[in-house]
CSV table of C-alpha atoms in Angstrom, one decimal:
chain,number,residue,atom,x,y,z
A,22,UNK,CA,0.0,0.0,0.0
A,23,UNK,CA,1.4,3.3,-1.1
A,24,UNK,CA,0.8,6.3,1.1
A,25,UNK,CA,1.1,9.9,0.1
A,26,UNK,CA,3.7,12.0,1.7
A,27,UNK,CA,2.0,14.8,3.5
A,28,UNK,CA,2.9,18.3,2.2
A,29,UNK,CA,5.5,20.2,4.1
A,30,UNK,CA,4.2,23.1,6.2
A,31,UNK,CA,5.9,26.4,5.8
A,32,UNK,CA,7.2,27.5,9.2
A,33,UNK,CA,6.4,31.0,10.3
A,34,UNK,CA,9.4,33.3,10.8
A,35,UNK,CA,9.1,33.0,14.6
A,36,UNK,CA,9.3,29.2,14.5
A,37,UNK,CA,12.3,29.0,12.2
A,38,UNK,CA,15.5,27.8,13.7
A,39,UNK,CA,18.1,30.5,13.6
A,40,UNK,CA,21.1,29.8,11.4
A,41,UNK,CA,24.3,30.2,13.3
A,42,UNK,CA,26.6,32.9,12.1
A,43,UNK,CA,30.0,31.8,10.8
A,44,UNK,CA,31.5,35.1,12.0
A,45,UNK,CA,33.2,34.8,15.4
A,46,UNK,CA,31.8,36.9,18.2
A,47,UNK,CA,33.9,39.9,19.3
A,48,UNK,CA,36.7,38.8,21.6
A,49,UNK,CA,35.8,39.5,25.3
A,50,UNK,CA,38.1,41.8,27.2
A,51,UNK,CA,40.8,39.9,29.2
A,52,UNK,CA,43.4,40.9,31.7
A,53,UNK,CA,46.5,39.8,29.7
A,54,UNK,CA,47.4,39.2,26.1
A,55,UNK,CA,50.6,37.3,25.7
A,56,UNK,CA,50.6,37.7,21.9
A,57,UNK,CA,50.4,41.5,22.1
A,58,UNK,CA,53.2,41.5,24.6
A,59,UNK,CA,55.4,39.3,22.5
A,60,UNK,CA,54.9,41.5,19.4
A,61,UNK,CA,55.6,44.6,21.4
A,62,UNK,CA,58.8,43.1,22.8
A,63,UNK,CA,60.0,42.0,19.3
A,64,UNK,CA,59.3,45.4,17.9
A,65,UNK,CA,61.6,46.9,20.6
A,66,UNK,CA,64.3,44.5,19.6
A,67,UNK,CA,63.8,45.6,16.0
A,68,UNK,CA,64.1,49.2,16.9
A,69,UNK,CA,67.4,48.8,18.7
A,70,UNK,CA,68.7,46.9,15.7
A,71,UNK,CA,67.4,49.6,13.3
A,72,UNK,CA,69.1,52.3,15.4
A,73,UNK,CA,72.3,50.3,15.3
A,74,UNK,CA,72.0,50.0,11.5
A,75,UNK,CA,71.4,53.8,11.2
A,76,UNK,CA,74.2,55.0,13.5
A,77,UNK,CA,77.9,54.6,12.7
A,78,UNK,CA,81.2,56.3,12.9
A,79,UNK,CA,83.8,57.0,10.1
A,80,UNK,CA,86.9,59.1,10.0
A,81,UNK,CA,88.0,62.0,7.8
A,82,UNK,CA,90.7,64.6,7.9
A,83,UNK,CA,89.1,66.3,10.8
A,84,UNK,CA,88.7,63.1,12.9
A,85,UNK,CA,85.8,60.9,13.8
A,86,UNK,CA,82.4,61.6,12.3
A,87,UNK,CA,79.0,60.3,13.3
A,88,UNK,CA,77.2,59.0,10.3
A,89,UNK,CA,73.6,58.4,9.4
A,90,UNK,CA,74.7,55.3,7.5
A,91,UNK,CA,71.6,54.7,5.3
A,92,UNK,CA,71.8,58.2,3.7
A,93,UNK,CA,71.5,57.8,-0.1
A,94,UNK,CA,71.7,54.0,0.2
A,95,UNK,CA,69.5,52.1,-2.3
A,96,UNK,CA,69.0,49.2,0.0
A,97,UNK,CA,67.4,51.3,2.8
A,98,UNK,CA,63.9,52.3,1.6
A,99,UNK,CA,62.8,48.7,0.9
A,100,UNK,CA,64.1,47.7,4.3
A,101,UNK,CA,61.9,50.3,6.0
A,102,UNK,CA,58.8,48.5,4.8
A,103,UNK,CA,59.7,45.7,7.1
A,104,UNK,CA,61.3,47.7,10.0
A,105,UNK,CA,59.0,50.7,10.3
A,106,UNK,CA,56.9,49.5,13.3
A,107,UNK,CA,55.6,52.9,14.5
A,108,UNK,CA,52.0,52.3,13.3
A,109,UNK,CA,51.8,49.0,15.1
A,110,UNK,CA,53.1,50.6,18.3
A,111,UNK,CA,50.3,53.1,18.3
A,112,UNK,CA,47.8,50.4,17.6
A,113,UNK,CA,49.2,48.5,20.6
A,114,UNK,CA,49.1,51.7,22.6
A,115,UNK,CA,45.4,52.0,21.9
A,116,UNK,CA,44.8,48.3,22.7
A,117,UNK,CA,46.7,48.6,26.0
A,118,UNK,CA,45.1,51.9,26.9
A,119,UNK,CA,41.5,50.6,26.4
A,120,UNK,CA,42.2,47.7,28.7
A,121,UNK,CA,43.9,49.9,31.3
A,122,UNK,CA,41.2,52.6,31.2
A,123,UNK,CA,38.3,50.2,31.6
A,124,UNK,CA,40.0,48.2,34.2
A,125,UNK,CA,40.9,51.3,36.1
A,126,UNK,CA,37.4,52.7,35.8
A,127,UNK,CA,36.0,49.5,37.3
A,128,UNK,CA,38.3,50.1,40.3
A,129,UNK,CA,37.4,53.7,40.7
A,130,UNK,CA,40.3,55.3,38.8
A,131,UNK,CA,39.4,58.6,37.3
A,132,UNK,CA,40.4,59.8,33.8
A,133,UNK,CA,42.7,62.3,35.5
A,134,UNK,CA,44.3,59.4,37.5
A,135,UNK,CA,44.8,57.4,34.3
A,136,UNK,CA,46.6,60.4,32.7
A,137,UNK,CA,48.7,60.9,35.8
A,138,UNK,CA,49.8,57.3,35.6
A,139,UNK,CA,50.9,57.7,32.0
A,140,UNK,CA,52.9,60.8,32.8
A,141,UNK,CA,54.6,59.0,35.7
A,142,UNK,CA,55.5,55.9,33.7
A,143,UNK,CA,56.9,57.9,30.8
A,144,UNK,CA,58.7,60.8,32.5
A,145,UNK,CA,60.4,59.1,35.5
A,146,UNK,CA,62.8,57.0,33.3
A,147,UNK,CA,62.9,59.7,30.6
A,148,UNK,CA,64.0,62.4,33.1
A,149,UNK,CA,66.8,60.2,34.4
A,150,UNK,CA,68.1,59.6,30.9
A,151,UNK,CA,67.8,63.2,29.9
A,152,UNK,CA,69.6,64.5,33.0
A,153,UNK,CA,72.4,61.9,32.6
A,154,UNK,CA,72.9,62.8,28.9
A,155,UNK,CA,73.0,66.5,29.8
A,156,UNK,CA,75.6,66.0,32.5
A,157,UNK,CA,77.8,63.8,30.3
A,158,UNK,CA,77.6,66.2,27.4
A,159,UNK,CA,78.4,69.2,29.7
A,160,UNK,CA,81.5,67.4,31.1
A,161,UNK,CA,82.7,66.4,27.6
A,162,UNK,CA,82.2,70.0,26.4
A,163,UNK,CA,84.2,71.4,29.3
A,164,UNK,CA,87.4,69.6,28.1
A,165,UNK,CA,89.3,69.9,24.9
A,166,UNK,CA,89.3,66.3,23.8
A,167,UNK,CA,86.1,66.3,21.8
A,168,UNK,CA,85.4,68.6,18.9
A,169,UNK,CA,82.3,70.8,19.4
A,170,UNK,CA,80.8,69.6,16.2
A,171,UNK,CA,81.1,66.0,17.3
A,172,UNK,CA,79.4,66.9,20.6
A,173,UNK,CA,76.6,68.7,18.7
A,174,UNK,CA,76.1,65.7,16.5
A,175,UNK,CA,76.0,63.3,19.4
A,176,UNK,CA,73.4,65.5,21.2
A,177,UNK,CA,71.2,65.7,18.1
A,178,UNK,CA,71.4,62.0,17.7
A,179,UNK,CA,70.5,61.4,21.3
A,180,UNK,CA,67.5,63.7,21.2
A,181,UNK,CA,65.9,62.8,17.9
A,182,UNK,CA,63.7,60.0,19.2
A,183,UNK,CA,62.5,62.0,22.2
A,184,UNK,CA,59.9,63.8,20.2
A,185,UNK,CA,57.8,60.7,20.4
A,186,UNK,CA,57.5,61.0,24.1
A,187,UNK,CA,55.5,64.2,23.7
A,188,UNK,CA,53.3,62.8,20.9
A,189,UNK,CA,52.5,59.6,22.6
A,190,UNK,CA,51.8,61.3,25.9
A,191,UNK,CA,49.4,63.7,24.2
A,192,UNK,CA,47.6,60.9,22.6
A,193,UNK,CA,47.3,59.0,25.9
A,194,UNK,CA,46.0,62.1,27.6
A,195,UNK,CA,43.2,62.2,25.0
A,196,UNK,CA,42.5,58.5,25.3
A,197,UNK,CA,39.7,58.7,27.8
A,198,UNK,CA,37.9,61.2,25.6
A,199,UNK,CA,38.6,59.3,22.4
A,200,UNK,CA,37.4,56.1,24.1
A,201,UNK,CA,34.1,57.6,24.9
A,202,UNK,CA,33.8,58.8,21.3
A,203,UNK,CA,34.6,55.2,20.2
A,204,UNK,CA,32.0,53.8,22.4
A,205,UNK,CA,29.4,56.0,20.8
A,206,UNK,CA,30.4,55.7,17.2
A,207,UNK,CA,33.3,53.2,16.7
A,208,UNK,CA,33.3,53.1,12.9
A,209,UNK,CA,32.5,56.8,12.3
A,210,UNK,CA,35.1,58.1,14.7
A,211,UNK,CA,37.9,56.0,13.1
A,212,UNK,CA,36.7,56.9,9.6
A,213,UNK,CA,36.6,60.6,10.4
A,214,UNK,CA,40.3,60.5,11.6
A,215,UNK,CA,41.4,58.6,8.5
A,216,UNK,CA,39.6,61.0,6.1
A,217,UNK,CA,41.1,64.0,8.0
A,218,UNK,CA,44.6,62.5,7.5
A,219,UNK,CA,44.0,62.0,3.8
A,220,UNK,CA,42.7,65.6,3.4
A,221,UNK,CA,45.8,66.9,5.2
A,222,UNK,CA,48.1,65.0,2.8
A,223,UNK,CA,46.0,66.3,-0.2
A,224,UNK,CA,46.5,69.8,1.0
A,225,UNK,CA,50.2,69.3,1.5
A,226,UNK,CA,50.7,67.8,-2.0
A,227,UNK,CA,48.4,70.3,-3.7
A,228,UNK,CA,50.0,73.4,-2.1
A,229,UNK,CA,53.6,72.1,-2.1
A,230,UNK,CA,53.9,73.4,1.5
A,231,UNK,CA,55.4,70.5,3.6
A,232,UNK,CA,54.5,72.4,6.8
A,233,UNK,CA,50.8,71.6,6.3
A,234,UNK,CA,51.7,68.0,6.9
A,235,UNK,CA,52.4,68.7,10.6
A,236,UNK,CA,48.6,69.0,11.0
A,237,UNK,CA,48.7,65.2,10.9
A,238,UNK,CA,50.4,65.2,14.2
A,239,UNK,CA,46.9,65.5,15.7
A,240,UNK,CA,45.3,63.0,13.3
A,241,UNK,CA,47.4,60.1,12.2
A,242,UNK,CA,48.5,59.0,15.6
A,243,UNK,CA,45.0,59.3,17.1
A,244,UNK,CA,43.6,57.2,14.1
A,245,UNK,CA,46.1,54.4,14.8
A,246,UNK,CA,45.3,54.6,18.5
A,247,UNK,CA,41.6,54.4,17.7
A,248,UNK,CA,42.3,51.3,15.6
A,249,UNK,CA,43.8,49.7,18.7
A,250,UNK,CA,40.4,50.0,20.3
A,251,UNK,CA,38.9,47.9,17.6
A,252,UNK,CA,41.6,45.3,18.0
A,253,UNK,CA,41.1,45.2,21.7
A,254,UNK,CA,37.4,44.6,21.4
A,255,UNK,CA,37.8,41.8,18.9
A,256,UNK,CA,36.2,43.7,16.0
A,257,UNK,CA,39.1,43.1,13.7
A,258,UNK,CA,39.5,39.4,14.6
A,259,UNK,CA,35.7,39.0,14.0
A,260,UNK,CA,36.1,39.8,10.3
A,261,UNK,CA,36.4,36.9,7.9
A,262,UNK,CA,40.0,35.9,7.1
A,263,UNK,CA,39.5,36.8,3.5
A,264,UNK,CA,38.5,40.3,4.4
A,265,UNK,CA,41.5,40.8,6.7
A,266,UNK,CA,43.9,39.4,4.1
A,267,UNK,CA,42.3,41.5,1.4
A,268,UNK,CA,42.5,44.6,3.5
A,269,UNK,CA,46.2,44.1,4.3
A,270,UNK,CA,47.2,43.3,0.7
A,271,UNK,CA,45.1,46.1,-0.6
A,272,UNK,CA,46.7,48.6,1.8
A,273,UNK,CA,50.2,47.6,0.7
A,274,UNK,CA,49.3,47.8,-3.0
A,275,UNK,CA,47.8,51.3,-2.5
A,276,UNK,CA,50.9,52.4,-0.5
A,277,UNK,CA,53.2,51.1,-3.3
A,278,UNK,CA,51.2,53.0,-5.9
A,279,UNK,CA,51.2,56.2,-3.9
A,280,UNK,CA,55.0,55.9,-3.4
A,281,UNK,CA,55.5,55.3,-7.1
A,282,UNK,CA,53.4,58.3,-7.9
A,283,UNK,CA,55.6,60.5,-5.7
A,284,UNK,CA,52.9,61.2,-3.1
A,285,UNK,CA,54.9,59.5,-0.3
A,286,UNK,CA,58.6,58.8,0.1
A,287,UNK,CA,59.4,55.1,-0.4
A,288,UNK,CA,61.6,55.5,2.7
A,289,UNK,CA,58.8,54.9,5.3
A,290,UNK,CA,61.0,56.4,8.1
A,291,UNK,CA,60.8,59.7,6.3
A,292,UNK,CA,57.0,59.5,6.5
A,293,UNK,CA,57.3,60.2,10.3
A,294,UNK,CA,58.3,63.8,9.9
A,295,UNK,CA,55.8,65.0,9.1
A,296,UNK,CA,53.5,62.0,9.6
A,297,UNK,CA,51.5,61.0,6.6
A,298,UNK,CA,48.6,58.7,5.8
A,299,UNK,CA,51.2,56.3,4.4
A,300,UNK,CA,51.5,55.2,8.1
A,301,UNK,CA,47.8,54.4,8.1
A,302,UNK,CA,48.2,52.1,5.1
A,303,UNK,CA,51.2,50.4,6.6
A,304,UNK,CA,49.4,50.1,9.9
A,305,UNK,CA,46.4,48.5,8.2
A,306,UNK,CA,48.7,45.8,6.7
A,307,UNK,CA,50.5,45.3,10.0
A,308,UNK,CA,47.2,44.9,12.0
A,309,UNK,CA,45.8,42.5,9.4
A,310,UNK,CA,49.0,40.4,9.5
A,311,UNK,CA,48.9,40.3,13.3
A,312,UNK,CA,45.2,39.3,13.4
A,313,UNK,CA,45.7,36.5,10.9
A,314,UNK,CA,48.8,35.2,12.7
A,315,UNK,CA,47.5,35.8,16.2
A,316,UNK,CA,46.8,32.2,17.2
A,317,UNK,CA,50.3,31.2,16.2
A,318,UNK,CA,51.9,34.2,17.9
A,319,UNK,CA,50.0,33.5,21.1
A,320,UNK,CA,51.1,29.9,21.1
A,321,UNK,CA,54.7,30.9,20.6
A,322,UNK,CA,54.4,33.4,23.4
A,323,UNK,CA,53.6,30.6,25.8
A,324,UNK,CA,57.0,29.0,25.3
A,325,UNK,CA,59.0,29.5,28.5
A,326,UNK,CA,62.1,31.0,26.9
A,327,UNK,CA,60.0,33.3,24.7
A,328,UNK,CA,57.9,34.3,27.8
A,329,UNK,CA,61.1,35.1,29.7
A,330,UNK,CA,62.4,37.4,26.9
A,331,UNK,CA,59.0,39.0,26.7
A,332,UNK,CA,58.9,39.7,30.4
A,333,UNK,CA,62.4,41.1,30.5
A,334,UNK,CA,61.7,43.5,27.6
A,335,UNK,CA,58.2,44.5,28.7
A,336,UNK,CA,59.3,45.4,32.3
A,337,UNK,CA,62.2,47.6,31.0
A,338,UNK,CA,60.7,48.9,27.7
A,339,UNK,CA,61.2,52.6,28.3
A,340,UNK,CA,64.7,52.0,29.7
A,341,UNK,CA,65.7,50.1,26.5
A,342,UNK,CA,64.2,52.8,24.3
A,343,UNK,CA,65.8,55.7,26.2
A,344,UNK,CA,69.3,54.1,26.6
A,345,UNK,CA,69.9,52.2,23.4
A,346,UNK,CA,71.1,55.4,21.6
A,347,UNK,CA,73.5,56.4,24.5
A,348,UNK,CA,74.9,52.8,24.3
A,349,UNK,CA,75.4,53.2,20.5
A,350,UNK,CA,77.1,56.6,21.0
A,351,UNK,CA,79.5,55.0,23.5
A,352,UNK,CA,80.2,52.3,21.0
A,353,UNK,CA,80.8,54.9,18.3
A,354,UNK,CA,83.2,56.7,20.6
A,355,UNK,CA,85.0,53.5,21.3
A,356,UNK,CA,85.3,52.9,17.5
A,357,UNK,CA,86.7,56.4,17.1
A,358,UNK,CA,89.3,55.9,19.8
A,359,UNK,CA,90.3,52.6,18.2
A,360,UNK,CA,90.8,54.3,14.9
A,361,UNK,CA,92.8,57.1,16.4
A,362,UNK,CA,95.0,54.8,18.4
A,363,UNK,CA,95.7,52.1,15.9
A,364,UNK,CA,95.4,53.9,12.6
A,365,UNK,CA,92.8,51.4,11.4
A,366,UNK,CA,90.2,52.8,9.0
A,367,UNK,CA,86.5,52.3,9.6
A,368,UNK,CA,84.8,50.8,6.6
A,369,UNK,CA,82.6,53.1,4.6
A,370,UNK,CA,78.8,52.5,5.0
A,371,UNK,CA,77.2,50.0,2.5
A,372,UNK,CA,80.5,48.5,1.6
A,373,UNK,CA,81.1,44.7,1.9
A,374,UNK,CA,83.4,45.2,4.9
A,375,UNK,CA,80.7,47.4,6.6
A,376,UNK,CA,78.0,44.7,6.0
A,377,UNK,CA,80.3,42.0,7.4
A,378,UNK,CA,80.7,43.9,10.6
A,379,UNK,CA,77.0,44.7,11.0
A,380,UNK,CA,75.9,41.5,12.8
A,381,UNK,CA,78.5,42.0,15.5
A,382,UNK,CA,77.7,45.7,15.8
A,383,UNK,CA,74.0,45.0,16.2
A,384,UNK,CA,74.6,42.2,18.7
A,385,UNK,CA,76.8,44.4,20.8
A,386,UNK,CA,74.2,47.1,20.8
A,387,UNK,CA,71.5,44.7,21.9
A,388,UNK,CA,73.7,43.2,24.7
A,389,UNK,CA,74.9,46.6,25.9
A,390,UNK,CA,71.4,48.0,26.0
A,391,UNK,CA,70.1,44.9,27.8
A,392,UNK,CA,72.9,45.2,30.4
A,393,UNK,CA,72.0,48.8,31.1
A,394,UNK,CA,68.3,48.0,31.3
A,395,UNK,CA,69.0,45.2,33.7
A,396,UNK,CA,70.9,47.6,36.0
A,397,UNK,CA,68.5,50.6,36.0
A,398,UNK,CA,65.2,49.2,34.7
A,399,UNK,CA,63.8,49.4,38.2
A,400,UNK,CA,63.1,53.1,37.6
A,401,UNK,CA,60.1,52.1,35.6
A,402,UNK,CA,58.6,50.2,38.6
A,403,UNK,CA,59.0,52.9,41.1
A,404,UNK,CA,55.7,53.3,43.0
A,405,UNK,CA,53.8,56.5,42.2
A,406,UNK,CA,52.8,58.9,44.9
A,407,UNK,CA,49.0,59.4,45.4
A,408,UNK,CA,47.8,60.7,42.0
A,409,UNK,CA,45.8,63.9,41.5
A,410,UNK,CA,42.1,63.7,41.0
A,411,UNK,CA,42.1,67.1,39.3
A,412,UNK,CA,41.5,67.3,35.5
A,413,UNK,CA,43.2,70.7,35.5
A,414,UNK,CA,46.4,69.4,37.2
A,415,UNK,CA,46.5,66.4,34.9
A,416,UNK,CA,46.1,68.6,31.8
A,417,UNK,CA,48.8,71.0,33.1
A,418,UNK,CA,51.2,68.0,33.7
A,419,UNK,CA,50.7,66.9,30.1
A,420,UNK,CA,51.2,70.4,28.7
A,421,UNK,CA,54.4,70.9,30.8
A,422,UNK,CA,55.8,67.5,29.6
A,423,UNK,CA,55.1,68.2,25.9
A,424,UNK,CA,56.6,71.7,26.2
A,425,UNK,CA,59.6,70.3,28.0
A,426,UNK,CA,60.3,67.7,25.4
A,427,UNK,CA,59.7,70.2,22.6
A,428,UNK,CA,62.1,72.6,24.2
A,429,UNK,CA,64.9,70.0,24.5
A,430,UNK,CA,64.4,69.1,20.8
A,431,UNK,CA,64.1,72.7,19.5
A,432,UNK,CA,67.3,73.8,21.3
A,433,UNK,CA,69.4,70.9,19.9
A,434,UNK,CA,69.3,68.4,22.9
A,435,UNK,CA,72.6,69.7,24.3
A,436,UNK,CA,73.3,70.7,27.9
A,437,UNK,CA,71.7,74.1,27.6
A,438,UNK,CA,68.6,72.6,26.0
A,439,UNK,CA,68.3,70.0,28.7
A,440,UNK,CA,68.8,72.7,31.4
A,441,UNK,CA,65.9,74.5,29.9
A,442,UNK,CA,63.6,71.6,29.3
A,443,UNK,CA,64.3,69.3,32.3
A,444,UNK,CA,62.7,71.7,34.9
A,445,UNK,CA,59.4,71.5,33.0
A,446,UNK,CA,59.5,67.7,33.2
A,447,UNK,CA,60.1,68.0,36.9
A,448,UNK,CA,57.1,70.4,37.3
A,449,UNK,CA,55.0,68.0,35.2
A,450,UNK,CA,55.8,65.1,37.7
A,451,UNK,CA,54.9,67.4,40.6
A,452,UNK,CA,51.6,68.4,39.0
A,453,UNK,CA,50.4,64.8,38.9
A,454,UNK,CA,50.6,64.4,42.6
A,455,UNK,CA,47.5,64.8,44.7
A,456,UNK,CA,47.3,68.3,46.3
A,457,UNK,CA,48.0,68.6,50.0
A,458,UNK,CA,45.0,68.2,52.3
A,459,UNK,CA,43.1,71.4,52.5
A,460,UNK,CA,44.7,72.9,49.5
A,461,UNK,CA,42.8,73.7,46.3
A,462,UNK,CA,43.5,71.0,43.7
A,463,UNK,CA,43.1,73.5,40.8
A,464,UNK,CA,42.9,77.2,40.3
A,465,UNK,CA,39.4,78.5,40.2
A,466,UNK,CA,37.9,78.6,36.7
A,467,UNK,CA,40.6,76.3,35.2
A,468,UNK,CA,39.1,73.3,33.5
A,469,UNK,CA,40.9,70.4,32.0
A,470,UNK,CA,40.4,69.2,28.4
A,471,UNK,CA,37.7,66.9,27.3
A,472,UNK,CA,38.2,63.4,28.6
A,473,UNK,CA,40.0,64.4,31.8
A,474,UNK,CA,37.0,64.7,33.9
A,475,UNK,CA,36.7,63.2,37.4
A,476,UNK,CA,33.3,61.6,36.9
A,477,UNK,CA,34.6,58.1,36.6
A,478,UNK,CA,35.2,57.6,40.3
A,479,UNK,CA,37.9,58.2,42.8
A,480,UNK,CA,41.5,58.9,41.9
A,481,UNK,CA,43.9,56.1,41.3
A,482,UNK,CA,46.6,54.7,39.1
A,483,UNK,CA,46.3,51.8,36.7
A,484,UNK,CA,49.3,51.6,34.4
A,485,UNK,CA,49.1,47.8,33.7
A,486,UNK,CA,47.7,48.2,30.2
A,487,UNK,CA,47.1,44.7,28.7
A,488,UNK,CA,48.9,42.9,31.5
A,489,UNK,CA,48.0,41.8,35.0
A,490,UNK,CA,48.6,44.0,38.0
A,491,UNK,CA,52.1,42.8,38.8
A,492,UNK,CA,54.8,45.5,38.9
A,493,UNK,CA,56.7,44.2,35.9
A,494,UNK,CA,53.5,44.1,33.8
A,495,UNK,CA,52.3,47.5,35.1
A,496,UNK,CA,55.5,49.1,33.8
A,497,UNK,CA,55.1,47.6,30.3
A,498,UNK,CA,52.5,50.0,29.0
A,499,UNK,CA,55.1,52.7,28.4
A,500,UNK,CA,56.8,50.5,25.8
A,501,UNK,CA,54.1,51.4,23.3
A,502,UNK,CA,55.9,54.7,23.1
A,503,UNK,CA,58.9,53.4,21.3
A,504,UNK,CA,59.4,54.8,17.8
A,505,UNK,CA,60.4,52.8,14.8
A,506,UNK,CA,63.7,54.6,14.0
A,507,UNK,CA,65.7,57.8,14.1
A,508,UNK,CA,64.2,60.8,12.4
A,509,UNK,CA,66.4,62.2,9.7
């Protein structure tokens, strides 16, 4: 007997079984990201190596000369496409800042306390390095053994990366406000910053006035920091792999076309001064690559030896950054003395003999910097005095720090420049301290900038970024301030 199959009934929309999405849910916020910490540590190693590659010493009729060794070298611009890690550092800074700000807010830390913590973590080791450099340069200048021009070159080389302290600190001071903007309009806020950066570059190219490019100091770095928010919340990892891969490859192709057209220099280190939207394209490719490789990077970070290296670098990141150039300058001085005492000639940059000596030169720079960091890296973990709860005092501290760094750079980073700028850094550190009981915490009528309000809770300090609350991890947030190379 054959029976008819009953017709299938159409299910109403409310009875249909939902089809699970293939797109992963946004990554929940966690207290520590080993993969991020490993990438940050590796980038710092790359930076020291790049500085060692950039700085050398040769001899002419007048004596030893400090060289910017890649000048005019055909091999250097392609290399910068791999070694320019500044965009990734700002993304990591945004990633770390989001975690630190939200975790601090849950503990009652105000936005002013967050900013005070950033000032402390950056300026304490920076002030020690700057004062030491000023003292050594002054002592050398008081004698007759070092030519004045050599001292001026050494001071300039020491001071060149310091500009990033001011830029990063300014971005971190704005982070609470930019995070609130992100929480209201995550895509539109990032898109607006990217469009603004492109418009600034268009104005620079159309007018031929390079000075217009400095407007991007207020745009490019904030856009990269904002991208770090998206990475921290898992928005980027939630995209399909094909989209991330396509975005990374497309950004590199667009960057290559723009460089070929003469819009940007193919030397990506030159795109730091002034900053250009080329850094945004490179940052897109770097973030896409990191997101695609993140599971493997995280697995590698769990290896005991890799974890030990990561912990060492993370806990001393600012010390490594601030002292790698003084170590290189000492190495250059030793090379000059060796040349003068033995009559040996230093190989000219980019020659075969120069390349043969680079691995040893870079290894010595890494080992010397690590030794200094092991001895004095504890400065980064010095406990902070009670932080101010005043938005005005926090804003004043940031302005004093930025002005102090700018003054050191503008005056040539020599002893006089340091004598003028260092007191402002000291005042900045004093302003982040809580006011004495009974004293007014801020002058009447003086308001802090947006984002430095005290509405988030009581004052406190949380500088542990994407790490746990241990001292070593708490110090590691400042490592996002490390630049990718010497400015020319």
